[in-house]
Coordinates of C-alpha atoms and ligand atoms in Angstrom, one line a residue:
M1 CA 82.8 -34.3 38.3
T2 CA 79.8 -32.9 40.3
T3 CA 79.7 -29.1 40.6
I4 CA 77.9 -29.3 44.0
P5 CA 78.6 -31.7 46.9
P6 CA 77.0 -35.1 46.4
E7 CA 75.0 -34.5 49.7
Q8 CA 73.3 -31.5 48.1
I9 CA 72.4 -33.5 45.0
I10 CA 70.8 -36.1 47.3
E11 CA 68.9 -33.3 49.1
T12 CA 67.5 -32.1 45.8
M13 CA 66.4 -35.6 44.9
Q14 CA 64.6 -35.8 48.3
Q15 CA 62.8 -32.5 47.4
H16 CA 61.6 -34.2 44.1
P17 CA 60.9 -37.8 45.1
L18 CA 59.5 -40.4 42.7
L19 CA 55.8 -40.2 43.1
D20 CA 55.1 -43.9 43.3
E21 CA 57.4 -45.6 45.7
S22 CA 56.8 -49.1 44.5
T23 CA 56.5 -48.7 40.8
E24 CA 59.4 -49.6 38.6
Y25 CA 59.4 -46.7 36.0
G26 CA 60.2 -48.3 32.7
Y27 CA 61.8 -46.8 29.5
G28 CA 58.8 -47.6 27.3
T29 CA 58.4 -47.6 23.5
A30 CA 59.8 -44.1 23.4
G31 CA 61.3 -43.1 26.7
F32 CA 59.8 -42.5 30.2
R33 CA 56.3 -41.3 29.5
F34 CA 53.7 -41.0 32.3
K35 CA 50.9 -38.8 33.6
V36 CA 52.7 -35.5 34.3
E37 CA 52.5 -35.8 38.1
H38 CA 55.0 -38.6 37.9
M39 CA 57.5 -36.7 35.8
D40 CA 59.2 -34.3 38.3
G41 CA 61.2 -36.9 40.1
I42 CA 62.0 -38.8 36.9
M43 CA 63.2 -35.7 35.1
L44 CA 65.6 -34.6 37.8
R45 CA 67.0 -38.2 37.9
V46 CA 67.4 -38.3 34.1
G47 CA 69.3 -35.1 34.4
I48 CA 71.7 -36.6 36.9
A49 CA 72.0 -39.8 34.9
S50 CA 72.9 -37.8 31.8
A51 CA 76.5 -37.5 33.1
I52 CA 76.7 -41.2 33.7
L53 CA 75.4 -41.9 30.2
Q54 CA 78.0 -39.7 28.8
Y55 CA 80.6 -41.6 30.8
E56 CA 79.3 -45.0 29.6
L57 CA 79.3 -43.8 26.0
F58 CA 82.9 -42.4 26.4
Q59 CA 84.1 -45.8 27.7
N60 CA 82.4 -47.6 24.8
T61 CA 83.7 -45.3 22.0
K62 CA 87.2 -44.8 23.3
T63 CA 87.9 -48.5 23.0
N64 CA 86.2 -48.7 19.6
T65 CA 89.0 -48.6 17.1
N66 CA 86.9 -49.6 14.0
T67 CA 85.3 -46.3 13.4
N68 CA 86.1 -42.7 13.1
Q69 CA 83.9 -42.0 16.2
Q70 CA 85.3 -39.4 18.6
P71 CA 85.3 -40.5 22.2
Q72 CA 83.3 -37.5 23.4
Q73 CA 80.1 -36.9 21.5
D74 CA 77.1 -34.7 22.1
M75 CA 73.8 -36.4 23.1
G76 CA 70.2 -35.0 23.3
V77 CA 67.1 -35.0 25.3
M78 CA 63.6 -34.1 24.2
I79 CA 60.9 -33.4 26.8
T80 CA 57.6 -34.4 25.2
A81 CA 54.8 -37.0 25.4
S82 CA 54.5 -36.8 21.6
H83 CA 51.0 -38.1 20.6
N84 CA 49.6 -38.3 24.1
D85 CA 47.2 -35.7 25.4
E86 CA 48.2 -32.8 27.7
S87 CA 47.9 -34.8 30.9
Y88 CA 51.0 -36.8 30.0
N89 CA 54.6 -35.8 29.7
G90 CA 57.8 -37.7 29.0
V91 CA 61.4 -37.7 28.0
K92 CA 63.2 -39.3 25.0
L93 CA 66.9 -39.4 24.7
S94 CA 69.0 -39.2 21.6
N95 CA 72.2 -41.1 20.8
P96 CA 75.1 -39.1 19.2
D97 CA 74.0 -40.2 15.7
G98 CA 70.5 -38.8 16.4
S99 CA 68.9 -42.2 16.8
M100 CA 67.2 -43.4 19.9
I101 CA 69.6 -44.6 22.7
P102 CA 70.6 -48.3 22.6
P103 CA 69.3 -50.9 25.0
H104 CA 72.4 -50.8 27.2
L105 CA 71.9 -47.1 27.9
E106 CA 68.2 -47.6 28.5
E107 CA 69.1 -50.2 31.1
T108 CA 71.6 -47.9 32.8
L109 CA 69.0 -45.1 32.9
V110 CA 66.2 -47.2 34.2
A111 CA 68.5 -48.5 37.0
I112 CA 69.5 -45.0 38.0
V113 CA 66.0 -43.5 37.9
N114 CA 64.6 -46.3 40.0
Q115 CA 67.2 -46.4 42.7
R116 CA 65.2 -45.6 45.8
D117 CA 68.0 -46.1 48.3
L118 CA 69.6 -42.7 48.3
D119 CA 72.6 -43.7 50.4
L120 CA 73.4 -46.4 47.9
F121 CA 72.7 -43.9 45.1
Q122 CA 75.3 -41.5 46.6
N123 CA 77.9 -44.2 47.1
T124 CA 77.4 -45.8 43.7
H125 CA 76.9 -42.9 41.4
L126 CA 78.1 -39.7 43.0
K127 CA 81.0 -40.3 45.3
G128 CA 84.3 -40.3 43.4
F129 CA 82.5 -39.5 40.1
D130 CA 85.3 -37.4 38.4
F131 CA 84.3 -37.6 34.7
R132 CA 83.8 -34.3 32.9
S133 CA 82.9 -34.5 29.3
T134 CA 83.8 -31.9 26.7
A135 CA 80.6 -33.1 24.9
K136 CA 77.3 -31.4 25.4
F137 CA 73.7 -32.4 26.0
H138 CA 71.2 -30.7 23.6
V139 CA 67.8 -30.1 25.2
G140 CA 64.5 -29.3 23.6
Y141 CA 60.8 -29.4 24.7
D142 CA 57.3 -29.3 23.3
T143 CA 54.5 -26.8 23.8
R144 CA 52.9 -28.6 26.8
S145 CA 52.3 -26.2 29.8
H146 CA 54.6 -28.3 32.0
S147 CA 57.4 -29.0 29.6
E148 CA 59.5 -25.9 30.4
R149 CA 59.4 -26.7 34.2
L150 CA 60.4 -30.3 33.5
T151 CA 63.2 -29.1 31.3
S152 CA 64.6 -27.0 34.1
L153 CA 64.5 -30.0 36.4
F154 CA 66.6 -32.0 33.8
I155 CA 69.0 -29.1 33.5
K156 CA 69.3 -28.8 37.3
G157 CA 70.3 -32.5 37.6
A158 CA 72.6 -32.4 34.6
Q159 CA 74.5 -29.3 35.6
A160 CA 74.9 -30.5 39.2
M161 CA 76.8 -33.4 37.6
G162 CA 79.0 -31.1 35.5
V163 CA 77.2 -31.6 32.2
T164 CA 77.2 -28.8 29.7
V165 CA 73.6 -28.2 28.5
I166 CA 72.5 -26.3 25.5
N167 CA 68.8 -25.4 25.8
H168 CA 67.2 -25.0 22.3
G169 CA 63.8 -24.2 23.8
V170 CA 60.6 -25.2 22.1
L171 CA 61.2 -27.3 19.0
T172 CA 60.1 -30.5 17.3
T173 CA 61.6 -33.9 18.3
P174 CA 63.2 -34.4 14.8
M175 CA 64.8 -30.9 14.9
L176 CA 66.4 -31.9 18.2
H177 CA 67.7 -35.2 16.8
H178 CA 68.9 -33.4 13.7
I179 CA 70.9 -30.9 15.9
V180 CA 72.5 -33.8 17.8
L181 CA 73.4 -35.7 14.6
H182 CA 74.9 -32.6 13.0
S183 CA 76.8 -31.7 16.1
N184 CA 78.6 -35.0 15.7
A185 CA 79.0 -34.5 11.9
K186 CA 82.5 -35.8 11.7
A187 CA 81.6 -39.2 13.0
Y188 CA 78.2 -39.7 11.4
L189 CA 77.5 -37.4 8.4
P190 CA 78.7 -38.1 4.9
A191 CA 80.9 -35.4 3.2
S192 CA 78.0 -34.6 0.9
I193 CA 75.9 -33.3 3.7
P194 CA 77.1 -30.0 5.2
P195 CA 76.7 -29.9 9.0
C196 CA 74.1 -27.4 10.2
P197 CA 73.5 -28.1 13.9
S198 CA 70.8 -25.5 14.7
R199 CA 67.1 -24.9 14.3
A200 CA 67.8 -22.3 11.5
G201 CA 70.2 -24.8 9.9
Y202 CA 67.5 -27.5 9.9
C203 CA 65.0 -25.2 8.2
Q204 CA 67.5 -24.1 5.6
A205 CA 68.6 -27.7 4.9
M206 CA 64.9 -28.8 4.5
G207 CA 64.0 -25.8 2.4
S208 CA 66.9 -26.0 0.0
A209 CA 66.7 -29.8 -0.4
Y210 CA 63.0 -29.6 -1.2
L211 CA 63.6 -26.9 -3.9
E212 CA 66.4 -28.9 -5.4
L213 CA 64.4 -32.1 -5.5
C214 CA 61.4 -30.3 -7.1
N215 CA 63.7 -28.7 -9.6
V216 CA 64.8 -32.1 -10.9
V217 CA 61.8 -34.3 -10.4
A218 CA 58.7 -32.0 -10.2
P219 CA 59.4 -28.4 -11.5
C220 CA 55.6 -27.8 -11.6
A221 CA 55.6 -27.9 -7.8
I222 CA 57.4 -24.6 -7.6
T223 CA 56.5 -22.7 -10.7
G224 CA 53.2 -21.1 -9.8
D225 CA 50.1 -21.3 -7.8
R226 CA 49.0 -24.8 -6.8
S227 CA 45.3 -25.5 -7.4
T228 CA 45.1 -27.4 -4.1
P229 CA 47.5 -26.4 -1.3
L230 CA 48.3 -28.9 1.4
L231 CA 46.3 -28.3 4.6
V232 CA 48.5 -29.2 7.6
D233 CA 46.8 -30.1 10.9
C234 CA 49.5 -29.5 13.4
A235 CA 47.7 -31.1 16.4
C236 CA 47.9 -27.7 18.2
G237 CA 51.5 -28.5 18.9
V238 CA 55.1 -27.6 18.1
G239 CA 54.8 -28.6 14.4
Y240 CA 52.9 -25.4 13.6
K241 CA 55.9 -23.1 13.9
A242 CA 58.2 -25.6 12.2
V243 CA 55.9 -25.8 9.2
Q244 CA 55.7 -22.0 9.1
E245 CA 59.5 -21.6 9.3
V246 CA 60.2 -24.2 6.6
L247 CA 57.5 -22.7 4.3
S248 CA 59.0 -19.3 4.7
E249 CA 62.5 -20.6 3.9
I250 CA 61.1 -22.3 0.7
T251 CA 59.2 -19.1 -0.3
I252 CA 62.2 -16.9 0.1
R253 CA 64.8 -19.2 -1.4
G254 CA 62.5 -20.3 -4.3
N255 CA 61.4 -16.7 -5.1
L256 CA 57.9 -17.8 -4.5
T257 CA 56.7 -14.7 -2.7
T258 CA 54.1 -13.9 -5.4
C259 CA 52.7 -17.4 -5.4
K260 CA 49.9 -18.6 -3.1
P261 CA 51.5 -20.7 -0.3
F262 CA 51.5 -24.4 -1.1
L263 CA 51.3 -25.3 2.6
V264 CA 48.6 -24.0 4.9
P265 CA 49.5 -24.8 8.6
C266 CA 46.4 -25.0 10.8
N267 CA 45.7 -25.9 14.5
E268 CA 48.4 -23.9 16.2
P269 CA 49.1 -24.2 19.9
G270 CA 46.3 -22.6 21.9
E271 CA 43.7 -22.9 19.2
G272 CA 42.5 -26.2 20.6
P273 CA 43.7 -28.9 23.1
L274 CA 46.9 -30.7 22.1
N275 CA 46.4 -34.0 20.2
T276 CA 42.7 -33.9 21.0
N277 CA 40.3 -34.6 18.2
C278 CA 43.2 -33.6 15.9
G279 CA 46.6 -34.7 15.0
S280 CA 47.9 -37.9 13.3
E281 CA 47.0 -40.3 16.2
H282 CA 43.4 -39.1 16.1
V283 CA 43.1 -39.4 12.3
Q284 CA 44.8 -42.7 12.0
K285 CA 43.2 -44.5 15.0
Q286 CA 39.7 -43.0 14.8
L287 CA 39.6 -43.0 11.0
K288 CA 38.1 -39.5 11.3
P289 CA 39.2 -36.1 10.0
P290 CA 40.5 -33.7 12.6
T291 CA 38.7 -30.8 14.1
W292 CA 39.9 -27.8 12.2
Y293 CA 40.3 -25.4 15.1
S294 CA 41.8 -22.7 12.8
K295 CA 39.5 -20.6 10.8
T296 CA 41.8 -21.0 7.7
G297 CA 41.3 -24.8 8.0
Q298 CA 37.5 -24.6 8.3
D299 CA 37.3 -22.6 5.1
A300 CA 39.8 -24.5 3.0
A301 CA 39.2 -27.4 0.6
K302 CA 39.8 -30.8 2.3
S303 CA 41.1 -32.9 -0.6
Y304 CA 44.8 -32.6 0.2
C305 CA 45.5 -32.7 3.9
C306 CA 47.9 -34.1 6.5
S307 CA 48.0 -34.4 10.2
V308 CA 51.2 -34.5 12.3
D309 CA 51.4 -35.4 16.0
G310 CA 52.2 -33.3 19.1
D311 CA 56.0 -33.3 18.6
A312 CA 55.9 -33.5 14.8
D313 CA 57.7 -36.9 14.4
R314 CA 54.7 -38.6 12.7
I315 CA 52.5 -37.7 9.8
V316 CA 49.5 -39.2 7.9
F317 CA 47.9 -37.8 4.8
F318 CA 44.2 -37.8 4.0
A319 CA 41.3 -36.4 2.0
A320 CA 38.1 -35.8 3.9
S321 CA 34.8 -36.4 2.2
S322 CA 32.8 -34.5 4.8
S323 CA 33.6 -32.8 8.2
N324 CA 33.1 -36.2 9.8
E325 CA 34.2 -38.7 7.2
L326 CA 37.6 -39.6 5.8
G327 CA 37.6 -40.1 2.0
S328 CA 41.0 -41.7 2.0
L329 CA 43.7 -42.3 4.6
L330 CA 47.3 -42.5 3.5
D331 CA 49.2 -43.8 6.5
G332 CA 52.8 -44.8 7.1
D333 CA 52.4 -47.9 5.0
K334 CA 51.3 -45.9 2.0
I335 CA 54.2 -43.4 2.6
A336 CA 56.7 -46.2 2.7
V337 CA 55.4 -47.7 -0.6
L338 CA 55.4 -44.3 -2.3
I339 CA 59.0 -43.7 -1.3
G340 CA 60.0 -47.3 -2.3
K341 CA 58.4 -46.9 -5.7
F342 CA 60.2 -43.7 -6.3
F343 CA 63.6 -45.1 -5.3
Q344 CA 63.1 -48.1 -7.4
A345 CA 62.3 -46.0 -10.5
E346 CA 65.3 -43.8 -9.9
L347 CA 67.6 -46.8 -9.3
S348 CA 66.6 -48.4 -12.5
K349 CA 67.1 -45.1 -14.4
A350 CA 70.6 -44.9 -12.9
Y351 CA 71.6 -48.5 -13.8
G352 CA 70.0 -48.0 -17.2
G353 CA 72.4 -45.0 -17.7
N354 CA 75.4 -46.8 -16.3
P355 CA 75.2 -50.5 -15.7
K356 CA 78.6 -50.5 -14.0
L357 CA 77.4 -48.5 -11.0
P358 CA 77.9 -50.4 -7.8
K359 CA 74.8 -52.3 -6.6
V360 CA 72.9 -51.0 -3.6
S361 CA 70.3 -52.9 -1.6
M362 CA 66.9 -51.6 -0.6
G363 CA 64.4 -52.9 2.0
V364 CA 61.4 -51.9 3.9
V365 CA 60.8 -52.3 7.7
Q366 CA 57.3 -52.5 9.1
T367 CA 55.5 -53.7 12.3
A368 CA 52.6 -56.0 12.9
Y369 CA 50.3 -53.0 12.5
A370 CA 51.3 -52.7 8.8
N371 CA 48.3 -53.3 6.6
G372 CA 48.6 -56.8 5.0
A373 CA 47.9 -55.4 1.6
S374 CA 51.0 -53.1 1.9
T375 CA 53.3 -55.9 2.8
Q376 CA 52.0 -58.0 -0.1
Y377 CA 52.4 -55.1 -2.5
L378 CA 56.0 -54.5 -1.4
E379 CA 57.0 -58.1 -1.7
K380 CA 55.0 -59.1 -4.8
N381 CA 54.8 -56.0 -6.9
L382 CA 57.8 -54.0 -6.0
K383 CA 59.8 -57.1 -5.1
V384 CA 61.4 -55.4 -2.1
P385 CA 62.3 -57.4 1.0
V386 CA 60.2 -56.6 4.1
V387 CA 61.3 -57.1 7.7
I388 CA 58.7 -57.0 10.5
T389 CA 59.9 -55.8 13.9
K390 CA 58.5 -54.9 17.3
T391 CA 56.6 -51.6 17.6
G392 CA 58.9 -48.6 18.3
V393 CA 61.0 -46.7 15.9
K394 CA 64.1 -47.7 17.8
H395 CA 63.5 -51.3 16.6
L396 CA 62.6 -50.4 13.0
H397 CA 65.6 -48.0 12.7
H398 CA 68.0 -50.7 13.8
A399 CA 66.6 -53.2 11.3
A400 CA 66.7 -50.7 8.4
L401 CA 70.4 -50.2 8.9
E402 CA 70.9 -53.6 7.3
F403 CA 70.1 -52.2 3.9
D404 CA 71.9 -49.5 1.8
I405 CA 68.5 -47.8 1.5
G406 CA 66.5 -48.8 4.6
I407 CA 62.9 -47.4 4.4
Y408 CA 61.0 -47.8 7.7
F409 CA 57.6 -46.7 8.6
E410 CA 55.1 -47.6 11.3
A411 CA 51.4 -47.5 10.1
N412 CA 50.9 -44.6 12.5
G413 CA 53.1 -42.5 10.2
H414 CA 56.3 -42.6 12.2
G415 CA 59.3 -43.3 9.9
T416 CA 62.1 -42.3 7.6
V417 CA 64.8 -43.7 5.4
V418 CA 68.4 -44.5 6.4
F419 CA 71.4 -44.7 4.0
S420 CA 74.6 -46.6 4.2
Q421 CA 78.0 -45.2 3.4
A422 CA 78.0 -47.4 0.2
Y423 CA 74.7 -45.6 -0.8
H424 CA 76.3 -42.2 -0.5
E425 CA 79.2 -43.3 -2.6
F426 CA 76.8 -44.8 -5.2
A427 CA 74.7 -41.6 -5.2
S428 CA 77.6 -39.4 -5.9
Q429 CA 78.6 -41.5 -8.9
A430 CA 75.0 -41.7 -10.1
K431 CA 74.5 -37.9 -9.7
S432 CA 74.9 -37.0 -13.3
I433 CA 72.2 -39.5 -14.4
C434 CA 69.9 -39.2 -11.4
P435 CA 70.5 -36.0 -9.3
A436 CA 67.6 -36.9 -7.1
L437 CA 69.4 -39.8 -5.6
E438 CA 72.0 -37.4 -4.2
I439 CA 69.5 -34.8 -3.0
L440 CA 67.2 -37.2 -1.1
P441 CA 69.6 -37.8 1.9
R442 CA 69.6 -34.1 2.4
L443 CA 65.8 -33.8 2.5
I444 CA 65.2 -37.0 4.5
N445 CA 66.1 -36.9 8.2
P446 CA 68.1 -40.0 8.7
A447 CA 68.1 -39.7 12.5
V448 CA 64.4 -40.2 13.3
G449 CA 60.9 -40.1 11.8
D450 CA 60.2 -36.5 10.9
A451 CA 56.8 -35.1 9.9
V452 CA 58.1 -32.0 8.2
S453 CA 60.7 -33.8 6.2
D454 CA 58.2 -36.5 5.3
L455 CA 55.7 -33.9 4.3
L456 CA 58.0 -32.2 1.9
L457 CA 59.2 -35.5 0.4
V458 CA 55.7 -36.8 -0.1
D459 CA 54.6 -33.5 -1.6
A460 CA 57.5 -33.6 -4.1
L461 CA 56.8 -37.2 -5.0
L462 CA 53.0 -36.6 -5.6
Q463 CA 53.8 -33.7 -7.8
H464 CA 56.4 -35.8 -9.6
F465 CA 53.9 -38.6 -10.3
E466 CA 51.2 -36.0 -10.9
W467 CA 49.0 -37.8 -8.4
T468 CA 46.2 -36.5 -6.2
V469 CA 45.7 -38.1 -2.8
Q470 CA 42.9 -40.1 -4.5
D471 CA 45.4 -41.4 -7.1
W472 CA 47.8 -42.3 -4.4
A473 CA 45.1 -44.1 -2.5
T474 CA 43.9 -46.2 -5.5
K475 CA 46.9 -46.7 -7.8
L476 CA 49.1 -48.8 -5.6
Y477 CA 47.0 -51.2 -3.5
T478 CA 43.8 -51.1 -1.6
D479 CA 44.1 -51.3 2.2
L480 CA 42.4 -54.2 3.9
P481 CA 39.8 -52.7 6.3
S482 CA 41.3 -52.5 9.8
R483 CA 40.4 -51.2 13.2
Q484 CA 42.4 -50.4 16.3
L485 CA 41.0 -50.2 19.8
K486 CA 42.5 -49.8 23.3
V487 CA 41.5 -51.6 26.5
Q488 CA 42.2 -50.3 30.0
V489 CA 43.5 -53.2 32.2
K490 CA 44.7 -53.3 35.9
D491 CA 48.2 -54.1 34.9
R492 CA 49.3 -54.0 31.2
S493 CA 52.5 -55.9 32.0
V494 CA 50.4 -59.1 32.2
V495 CA 50.4 -59.0 28.4
Q496 CA 53.5 -60.5 26.9
C497 CA 54.1 -61.1 23.1
N498 CA 56.4 -62.9 20.8
D499 CA 59.3 -61.1 19.1
N500 CA 57.3 -59.4 16.3
E501 CA 54.2 -59.0 18.5
T502 CA 51.9 -61.1 16.3
K503 CA 51.2 -63.6 19.0
C504 CA 50.2 -63.2 22.7
L505 CA 52.2 -65.5 25.0
Q506 CA 50.8 -64.3 28.3
P507 CA 48.2 -64.7 29.6
T508 CA 48.3 -68.2 27.9
T509 CA 44.5 -68.4 27.6
L510 CA 44.2 -65.3 25.3
Q511 CA 45.9 -66.5 22.1
P512 CA 43.8 -69.6 21.6
A513 CA 40.7 -67.4 21.9
L514 CA 42.1 -65.0 19.3
D515 CA 43.1 -67.9 17.0
Q516 CA 39.5 -69.2 17.2
L517 CA 38.2 -65.7 16.2
M518 CA 40.6 -65.6 13.2
S519 CA 39.6 -69.0 12.0
D520 CA 35.9 -67.9 12.1
I521 CA 36.8 -65.1 9.5
P522 CA 38.9 -66.3 6.6
G523 CA 41.6 -63.8 5.6
S524 CA 41.5 -61.9 8.9
R525 CA 44.2 -61.1 11.4
T526 CA 44.1 -59.8 15.0
F527 CA 46.6 -59.3 17.7
C528 CA 47.1 -57.4 20.9
R529 CA 50.0 -55.9 22.8
A530 CA 50.6 -53.7 25.8
S531 CA 51.3 -50.1 24.8
G532 CA 54.6 -48.6 25.8
T533 CA 53.3 -45.0 25.9
E534 CA 49.8 -45.3 27.4
N535 CA 48.3 -47.3 30.2
V536 CA 46.3 -49.5 27.8
V537 CA 46.4 -52.8 25.8
R538 CA 46.2 -52.1 22.1
V539 CA 44.1 -54.3 19.8
Y540 CA 44.4 -54.6 16.1
A541 CA 42.1 -56.3 13.7
E542 CA 42.1 -56.6 9.9
A543 CA 39.5 -58.4 7.7
P544 CA 38.1 -58.5 4.2
T545 CA 35.2 -56.2 5.0
R546 CA 34.8 -53.1 7.2
E547 CA 32.0 -54.7 9.1
Q548 CA 34.1 -57.8 9.8
A549 CA 37.1 -55.7 10.9
D550 CA 35.1 -53.6 13.3
K551 CA 33.3 -56.6 14.7
M552 CA 36.5 -58.5 15.1
A553 CA 38.3 -55.7 16.9
T554 CA 35.3 -55.3 19.2
I555 CA 35.3 -59.1 20.1
A556 CA 39.1 -59.2 20.4
A557 CA 38.9 -56.2 22.8
G558 CA 36.3 -58.0 24.8
L559 CA 38.6 -61.0 25.0
V560 CA 41.5 -58.9 26.2
H561 CA 39.2 -57.4 28.8
T562 CA 38.2 -60.8 30.1
H563 CA 41.7 -62.5 30.0
C564 CA 43.9 -59.6 31.0
G565 CA 42.0 -58.0 33.9
G566 CA 40.0 -55.3 32.2
V567 CA 39.1 -52.3 34.3
G568 CA 35.4 -51.5 34.7
P569 CA 32.5 -53.0 32.8
K570 CA 33.1 -54.2 29.3
S571 CA 31.0 -51.5 27.9
A572 CA 33.7 -49.1 29.2
I573 CA 36.2 -50.4 26.5
L574 CA 37.1 -47.5 24.3
F575 CA 35.0 -48.5 21.3
F576 CA 35.5 -46.5 18.2
K577 CA 33.2 -43.5 17.7
K578 CA 30.7 -44.3 15.0
Ligands
G16_1 C1 55.9 -43.6 20.0 C2 57.0 -44.5 19.3 C3 56.4 -45.1 18.1 C4 55.2 -46.0 18.6 C5 54.2 -45.1 19.4 C6 53.1 -45.9 20.0 O1 55.5 -42.6 19.2 O2 58.1 -43.6 18.9 O3 57.4 -45.9 17.5 O4 54.5 -46.5 17.5 O5 54.9 -44.5 20.4 O6 53.7 -46.9 20.9 P1 52.8 -47.8 21.8 O7 51.9 -48.5 20.9 O8 53.8 -48.6 22.5 O9 52.0 -46.9 22.7 P2 55.4 -41.1 19.7 O10 55.1 -40.4 18.4 O11 54.2 -41.1 20.6 O12 56.7 -40.8 20.3

């Protein structure tokens, strides 16, 4: 039920038109994400659409008799452009279970946002709209200078349609998804996880689960000063405060006030430009350490470091050998393998102690960007099934739900673990033998990739294995050298790929050229795909040597430029910085 007359809503839409009259604004890899000047009109329309999404969800769940879902459930919206620089902004929506919204809601949203005929809009969506949900929309935003203004446009649209909005202010994307999931606890959380639908609740849950896990698998982590604290590059974004808050929770709860902090958050908002020469995207794509804008970061040792992205839903770990050189990079693949190895050991301990425990399945989900060596290690050494999906956590998450323990990570450090109900029952039975199995779902954010949760988990596991970053880099498998580049083209939609994005289907001339390139270098692999978050085509190459990988990526990028309408001279391709 609209709270103001439909004509007034249309008037507001006219005051905030879509910037580009002819563009179809798509819901990309992770929401609507564009240069900020495009976002005002989009945000207002997403706000208006939020009521219609609630209605659609209500229609779906009310007829679903199979589950204990309630017909009216809270949803969420996060205003952020995540890993992109400050010139972008965007919006990602959360489903009631904290995951990304499903394809049918994306379609509804895209149709509403792109409806240019406002008479038709009024007749189709506003006139006679008499649904008022008891459920709420949780809203959060990142530290970008324009995020608060865009949030108020969302709220304006949502409230005009009668939606109850709870504005949580500046927070990380995973915190927002956690809040949404915990607000719908009855339908989606197992009884072993107490609901805590707030920012403070998130920090308490993370802090206490980390301490509990360390207590049982790595007591050394919390019993004194660490020789090497973990230096956290927060990309000058929202992760800084989140890491500080969780650290303070752990310090107080664990009586660690007399110890040196084991986490050193650096690169806080304002110390440097967001995601620029810092953050996980920079470290993973450029294969370079970040700029340490904070004085504390400049002075500290660089042998145990991590970088998160601008909304703290991704993380990579590294050791730097100099201010300009990475010693080792531990990306999402390495994180997935570390977690898989730990689960496997705990499972075999549990079954060793009680062979009658019910069986649970475990699998890992990756994308075409996964380093070939990691996939091989998972399948051959750990003997874990691997599924490859399209890029985008929404695809990985969905595939991971097929397993009782579904570990999913993109190479860029975006990932988490999801657990089935059968797993929760198993873990409670196995608790006396392996308490960690019951604690892990409280430390791991099952809603979405979460840099803070992943940071704590990885730290506890490294302490458990008594591994340095160097050990982690060398004791599992050795990455095949790889290189990623991006190419600016006139229209990135000309690039169409197969289902798992390993082959380019359009333009038809490109794949044969890439195939030729691969046959010239045995053991190599290259592919390209249109980004869903930036106006570029991404190119990936992997080969037996660093020189071959770099050369291959450069040639493949040149081919993309030629076959896909590259913009400007070929020399303008964004080559990696030597
Ligand atoms: C988003 C998605 C990720 C994806 C990344 C890059 O991350 O959530 O799943 O890997 O974009 O996508 P693309 O290659 O299509 O540009 P984030 O952290 O930016 O939200």
